[in-house]
Amino acid sequence: MCVDAVRESAATGRVVLWEESARDDAQAKTLMPPGFRVELARATGRIFGPDGPRHVVFAAGFPAVCGEEFEAVRRVAREAEGAVGVAAVCRGARRDVEQAVASALAMFPGTVPVLQPPHRADGPVGGPVRGATTTVTVHPDGRLTLHRHGAQDRSYPHPDDYLDHLRARYGSRRSL
């Protein structure tokens, strides 16, 4: 009955699940085997068919707990990609965030560019602080909206001016 209600909501695009069984397991210091996590992620995604990644965020684990947990999260990222959206959970500590990013990057082949926050050591000593990258959302109907202000839109007086610039430079709404 519950699965049918979830499927019905998913058909209308109204539901997103945040599945945390693997993360909860890691916090309890009893590690769920990687193969079981992969199968759990895939099974959860199958509830939504090919739309699994749009409807399920699978918190694969907590990579900072230990090396075994780090590798388990990497394996879920590699093997369940396409069935669910994979998340690596972490505390706000820099090292934890770096481990979470490193474990989740396994889902992308080397040819896919992945935007990562810059490390302070990447810039010149005493140099300017790097600003966040402007993030634009491209909607299925071709509309553009500004998701987050950043370095690229800074010189434009209004977000719409930046979006107009993008449309003029890269094409019409439909081609973006």
PDB file of C-alpha atoms in Angstrom:
ATOM      1  CA  MET A   1       0.000   0.000   0.000  1.00  0.00           C
ATOM      2  CA  CYS A   2       2.745   2.477   0.944  1.00  0.00           C
ATOM      3  CA  VAL A   3       4.737   1.724  -2.208  1.00  0.00           C
ATOM      4  CA  ASP A   4       1.608   2.318  -4.331  1.00  0.00           C
ATOM      5  CA  ALA A   5       1.097   5.738  -2.694  1.00  0.00           C
ATOM      6  CA  VAL A   6       4.730   6.620  -3.350  1.00  0.00           C
ATOM      7  CA  ARG A   7       4.423   5.534  -7.004  1.00  0.00           C
ATOM      8  CA  GLU A   8       1.260   7.600  -7.384  1.00  0.00           C
ATOM      9  CA  SER A   9       2.983  10.700  -5.985  1.00  0.00           C
ATOM     10  CA  ALA A  10       6.066  10.059  -8.091  1.00  0.00           C
ATOM     11  CA  ALA A  11       3.979   9.940 -11.255  1.00  0.00           C
ATOM     12  CA  THR A  12       2.991  13.542 -10.590  1.00  0.00           C
ATOM     13  CA  GLY A  13       6.560  14.573  -9.703  1.00  0.00           C
ATOM     14  CA  ARG A  14       5.590  15.455  -6.134  1.00  0.00           C
ATOM     15  CA  VAL A  15       7.765  13.178  -4.030  1.00  0.00           C
ATOM     16  CA  VAL A  16      11.459  12.971  -3.225  1.00  0.00           C
ATOM     17  CA  LEU A  17      12.715  10.466  -0.687  1.00  0.00           C
ATOM     18  CA  TRP A  18      15.824  10.983   1.417  1.00  0.00           C
ATOM     19  CA  GLU A  19      16.811   7.408   2.266  1.00  0.00           C
ATOM     20  CA  GLU A  20      19.205   7.186   5.238  1.00  0.00           C
ATOM     21  CA  SER A  21      19.466   3.525   6.231  1.00  0.00           C
ATOM     22  CA  ALA A  22      23.151   3.305   5.282  1.00  0.00           C
ATOM     23  CA  ARG A  23      23.990   6.613   6.959  1.00  0.00           C
ATOM     24  CA  ASP A  24      22.189   5.658  10.156  1.00  0.00           C
ATOM     25  CA  ASP A  25      24.018   2.349  10.141  1.00  0.00           C
ATOM     26  CA  ALA A  26      27.406   4.096   9.921  1.00  0.00           C
ATOM     27  CA  GLN A  27      26.573   6.403  12.815  1.00  0.00           C
ATOM     28  CA  ALA A  28      25.668   3.357  14.910  1.00  0.00           C
ATOM     29  CA  LYS A  29      29.214   2.032  14.279  1.00  0.00           C
ATOM     30  CA  THR A  30      27.835  -1.126  12.665  1.00  0.00           C
ATOM     31  CA  LEU A  31      28.758  -0.940   9.025  1.00  0.00           C
ATOM     32  CA  MET A  32      26.230  -2.188   6.482  1.00  0.00           C
ATOM     33  CA  PRO A  33      28.113  -4.226   3.848  1.00  0.00           C
ATOM     34  CA  PRO A  34      28.760  -2.272   0.626  1.00  0.00           C
ATOM     35  CA  GLY A  35      26.988  -4.831  -1.578  1.00  0.00           C
ATOM     36  CA  PHE A  36      23.846  -4.580   0.544  1.00  0.00           C
ATOM     37  CA  ARG A  37      23.936  -0.773   0.326  1.00  0.00           C
ATOM     38  CA  VAL A  38      24.187  -0.961  -3.460  1.00  0.00           C
ATOM     39  CA  GLU A  39      21.234  -3.350  -3.665  1.00  0.00           C
ATOM     40  CA  LEU A  40      19.189  -1.238  -1.220  1.00  0.00           C
ATOM     41  CA  ALA A  41      19.863   1.881  -3.311  1.00  0.00           C
ATOM     42  CA  ARG A  42      18.929   0.124  -6.553  1.00  0.00           C
ATOM     43  CA  ALA A  43      15.766  -1.394  -5.025  1.00  0.00           C
ATOM     44  CA  THR A  44      14.675   2.000  -3.681  1.00  0.00           C
ATOM     45  CA  GLY A  45      15.271   3.585  -7.082  1.00  0.00           C
ATOM     46  CA  ARG A  46      13.274   0.842  -8.834  1.00  0.00           C
ATOM     47  CA  ILE A  47      10.140   2.035  -7.011  1.00  0.00           C
ATOM     48  CA  PHE A  48      10.263   5.036  -9.346  1.00  0.00           C
ATOM     49  CA  GLY A  49      11.439   3.209 -12.475  1.00  0.00           C
ATOM     50  CA  PRO A  50      13.676   5.251 -14.758  1.00  0.00           C
ATOM     51  CA  ASP A  51      12.880   8.384 -12.709  1.00  0.00           C
ATOM     52  CA  GLY A  52      14.616   6.976  -9.606  1.00  0.00           C
ATOM     53  CA  PRO A  53      17.399   9.598  -9.616  1.00  0.00           C
ATOM     54  CA  ARG A  54      14.789  12.387  -9.669  1.00  0.00           C
ATOM     55  CA  HIS A  55      12.899  10.968  -6.723  1.00  0.00           C
ATOM     56  CA  VAL A  56      15.424   9.290  -4.408  1.00  0.00           C
ATOM     57  CA  VAL A  57      18.425  10.775  -2.652  1.00  0.00           C
ATOM     58  CA  PHE A  58      20.266   7.807  -1.168  1.00  0.00           C
ATOM     59  CA  ALA A  59      22.527   8.838   1.706  1.00  0.00           C
ATOM     60  CA  ALA A  60      25.159   6.150   1.059  1.00  0.00           C
ATOM     61  CA  GLY A  61      27.026   6.651   4.310  1.00  0.00           C
ATOM     62  CA  PHE A  62      29.370   8.772   6.373  1.00  0.00           C
ATOM     63  CA  PRO A  63      32.841   8.575   4.732  1.00  0.00           C
ATOM     64  CA  ALA A  64      34.660  10.228   7.640  1.00  0.00           C
ATOM     65  CA  VAL A  65      33.847   7.353  10.018  1.00  0.00           C
ATOM     66  CA  CYS A  66      36.646   5.107   8.692  1.00  0.00           C
ATOM     67  CA  GLY A  67      38.350   3.884   5.539  1.00  0.00           C
ATOM     68  CA  GLU A  68      35.916   0.996   5.167  1.00  0.00           C
ATOM     69  CA  GLU A  69      32.968   3.412   5.243  1.00  0.00           C
ATOM     70  CA  PHE A  70      34.702   5.703   2.725  1.00  0.00           C
ATOM     71  CA  GLU A  71      35.106   2.789   0.301  1.00  0.00           C
ATOM     72  CA  ALA A  72      31.513   1.646   0.842  1.00  0.00           C
ATOM     73  CA  VAL A  73      30.217   5.102  -0.121  1.00  0.00           C
ATOM     74  CA  ARG A  74      32.474   5.112  -3.206  1.00  0.00           C
ATOM     75  CA  ARG A  75      31.090   1.734  -4.238  1.00  0.00           C
ATOM     76  CA  VAL A  76      27.477   2.908  -3.911  1.00  0.00           C
ATOM     77  CA  ALA A  77      28.334   6.017  -5.939  1.00  0.00           C
ATOM     78  CA  ARG A  78      29.832   3.862  -8.714  1.00  0.00           C
ATOM     79  CA  GLU A  79      27.354   0.995  -8.768  1.00  0.00           C
ATOM     80  CA  ALA A  80      24.003   2.635  -7.935  1.00  0.00           C
ATOM     81  CA  GLU A  81      24.483   5.719 -10.093  1.00  0.00           C
ATOM     82  CA  GLY A  82      21.553   5.995 -12.465  1.00  0.00           C
ATOM     83  CA  ALA A  83      19.160   4.280 -10.046  1.00  0.00           C
ATOM     84  CA  VAL A  84      19.156   7.014  -7.377  1.00  0.00           C
ATOM     85  CA  GLY A  85      20.801  10.304  -6.583  1.00  0.00           C
ATOM     86  CA  VAL A  86      23.728   9.414  -4.307  1.00  0.00           C
ATOM     87  CA  ALA A  87      24.701  11.576  -1.328  1.00  0.00           C
ATOM     88  CA  ALA A  88      27.665  11.312   1.012  1.00  0.00           C
ATOM     89  CA  VAL A  89      26.840  12.656   4.464  1.00  0.00           C
ATOM     90  CA  CYS A  90      29.345  14.638   6.512  1.00  0.00           C
ATOM     91  CA  ARG A  91      29.788  17.117   9.319  1.00  0.00           C
ATOM     92  CA  GLY A  92      30.754  20.676   8.476  1.00  0.00           C
ATOM     93  CA  ALA A  93      34.445  20.035   9.212  1.00  0.00           C
ATOM     94  CA  ARG A  94      36.693  20.648   6.186  1.00  0.00           C
ATOM     95  CA  ARG A  95      38.260  17.165   6.259  1.00  0.00           C
ATOM     96  CA  ASP A  96      34.833  15.495   6.450  1.00  0.00           C
ATOM     97  CA  VAL A  97      33.567  17.533   3.491  1.00  0.00           C
ATOM     98  CA  GLU A  98      36.670  16.663   1.456  1.00  0.00           C
ATOM     99  CA  GLN A  99      36.171  12.962   2.187  1.00  0.00           C
ATOM    100  CA  ALA A 100      32.496  13.122   1.268  1.00  0.00           C
ATOM    101  CA  VAL A 101      33.283  14.850  -2.037  1.00  0.00           C
ATOM    102  CA  ALA A 102      36.060  12.380  -2.842  1.00  0.00           C
ATOM    103  CA  SER A 103      33.823   9.383  -2.183  1.00  0.00           C
ATOM    104  CA  ALA A 104      30.896  10.752  -4.208  1.00  0.00           C
ATOM    105  CA  LEU A 105      33.064  11.714  -7.200  1.00  0.00           C
ATOM    106  CA  ALA A 106      33.368   8.002  -7.993  1.00  0.00           C
ATOM    107  CA  MET A 107      30.023   8.172  -9.818  1.00  0.00           C
ATOM    108  CA  PHE A 108      31.502  10.406 -12.528  1.00  0.00           C
ATOM    109  CA  PRO A 109      33.943   9.210 -15.187  1.00  0.00           C
ATOM    110  CA  GLY A 110      37.152  11.207 -15.540  1.00  0.00           C
ATOM    111  CA  THR A 111      35.791  12.985 -18.624  1.00  0.00           C
ATOM    112  CA  VAL A 112      33.024  14.715 -16.628  1.00  0.00           C
ATOM    113  CA  PRO A 113      34.069  18.043 -15.118  1.00  0.00           C
ATOM    114  CA  VAL A 114      32.970  18.338 -11.498  1.00  0.00           C
ATOM    115  CA  LEU A 115      32.775  21.699  -9.784  1.00  0.00           C
ATOM    116  CA  GLN A 116      34.411  21.613  -6.373  1.00  0.00           C
ATOM    117  CA  PRO A 117      34.886  24.416  -3.885  1.00  0.00           C
ATOM    118  CA  PRO A 118      38.376  25.861  -4.120  1.00  0.00           C
ATOM    119  CA  HIS A 119      40.842  25.154  -1.357  1.00  0.00           C
ATOM    120  CA  ARG A 120      42.470  28.200   0.233  1.00  0.00           C
ATOM    121  CA  ALA A 121      45.871  26.866  -0.794  1.00  0.00           C
ATOM    122  CA  ASP A 122      44.860  27.033  -4.486  1.00  0.00           C
ATOM    123  CA  GLY A 123      45.086  30.824  -4.643  1.00  0.00           C
ATOM    124  CA  PRO A 124      48.053  33.134  -4.309  1.00  0.00           C
ATOM    125  CA  VAL A 125      49.060  34.049  -0.766  1.00  0.00           C
ATOM    126  CA  GLY A 126      47.381  37.328   0.098  1.00  0.00           C
ATOM    127  CA  GLY A 127      45.530  37.234  -3.232  1.00  0.00           C
ATOM    128  CA  PRO A 128      41.862  37.898  -3.758  1.00  0.00           C
ATOM    129  CA  VAL A 129      39.373  35.498  -2.263  1.00  0.00           C
ATOM    130  CA  ARG A 130      37.661  33.475  -4.969  1.00  0.00           C
ATOM    131  CA  GLY A 131      33.937  34.078  -5.183  1.00  0.00           C
ATOM    132  CA  ALA A 132      31.299  31.419  -5.553  1.00  0.00           C
ATOM    133  CA  THR A 133      30.365  30.444  -9.079  1.00  0.00           C
ATOM    134  CA  THR A 134      27.043  31.734 -10.356  1.00  0.00           C
ATOM    135  CA  THR A 135      24.629  28.818 -10.652  1.00  0.00           C
ATOM    136  CA  VAL A 136      21.861  28.916 -13.252  1.00  0.00           C
ATOM    137  CA  THR A 137      18.941  26.474 -13.404  1.00  0.00           C
ATOM    138  CA  VAL A 138      17.823  25.406 -16.864  1.00  0.00           C
ATOM    139  CA  HIS A 139      14.217  24.221 -16.595  1.00  0.00           C
ATOM    140  CA  PRO A 140      12.764  21.486 -18.859  1.00  0.00           C
ATOM    141  CA  ASP A 141      10.798  24.126 -20.793  1.00  0.00           C
ATOM    142  CA  GLY A 142      14.009  26.046 -21.516  1.00  0.00           C
ATOM    143  CA  ARG A 143      13.526  28.858 -18.987  1.00  0.00           C
ATOM    144  CA  LEU A 144      16.592  30.087 -17.136  1.00  0.00           C
ATOM    145  CA  THR A 145      16.546  31.185 -13.513  1.00  0.00           C
ATOM    146  CA  LEU A 146      19.367  32.307 -11.292  1.00  0.00           C
ATOM    147  CA  HIS A 147      19.857  29.742  -8.541  1.00  0.00           C
ATOM    148  CA  ARG A 148      22.801  31.396  -6.751  1.00  0.00           C
ATOM    149  CA  HIS A 149      24.565  34.706  -7.241  1.00  0.00           C
ATOM    150  CA  GLY A 150      28.281  34.508  -7.811  1.00  0.00           C
ATOM    151  CA  ALA A 151      31.329  35.870  -9.519  1.00  0.00           C
ATOM    152  CA  GLN A 152      29.958  35.706 -13.071  1.00  0.00           C
ATOM    153  CA  ASP A 153      26.821  37.816 -12.502  1.00  0.00           C
ATOM    154  CA  ARG A 154      28.495  40.346 -10.194  1.00  0.00           C
ATOM    155  CA  SER A 155      28.907  43.010 -12.897  1.00  0.00           C
ATOM    156  CA  TYR A 156      25.238  42.922 -13.916  1.00  0.00           C
ATOM    157  CA  PRO A 157      22.810  45.253 -12.101  1.00  0.00           C
ATOM    158  CA  HIS A 158      20.009  42.662 -11.950  1.00  0.00           C
ATOM    159  CA  PRO A 159      19.822  38.856 -12.272  1.00  0.00           C
ATOM    160  CA  ASP A 160      17.613  39.185 -15.369  1.00  0.00           C
ATOM    161  CA  ASP A 161      20.372  41.204 -17.068  1.00  0.00           C
ATOM    162  CA  TYR A 162      22.805  38.324 -16.547  1.00  0.00           C
ATOM    163  CA  LEU A 163      20.280  35.791 -17.852  1.00  0.00           C
ATOM    164  CA  ASP A 164      19.663  38.004 -20.923  1.00  0.00           C
ATOM    165  CA  HIS A 165      23.424  38.055 -21.497  1.00  0.00           C
ATOM    166  CA  LEU A 166      23.516  34.242 -21.415  1.00  0.00           C
ATOM    167  CA  ARG A 167      20.626  33.963 -23.860  1.00  0.00           C
ATOM    168  CA  ALA A 168      22.239  36.460 -26.260  1.00  0.00           C
ATOM    169  CA  ARG A 169      25.617  34.749 -26.118  1.00  0.00           C
ATOM    170  CA  TYR A 170      24.567  31.095 -26.168  1.00  0.00           C
ATOM    171  CA  GLY A 171      21.219  31.067 -27.947  1.00  0.00           C
ATOM    172  CA  SER A 172      17.521  31.247 -27.423  1.00  0.00           C
ATOM    173  CA  ARG A 173      15.675  29.875 -24.419  1.00  0.00           C
ATOM    174  CA  ARG A 174      14.892  26.679 -26.295  1.00  0.00           C
ATOM    175  CA  SER A 175      18.523  25.958 -27.215  1.00  0.00           C
ATOM    176  CA  LEU A 176      19.723  26.467 -23.655  1.00  0.00           C
TER     177      LEU A 176
END
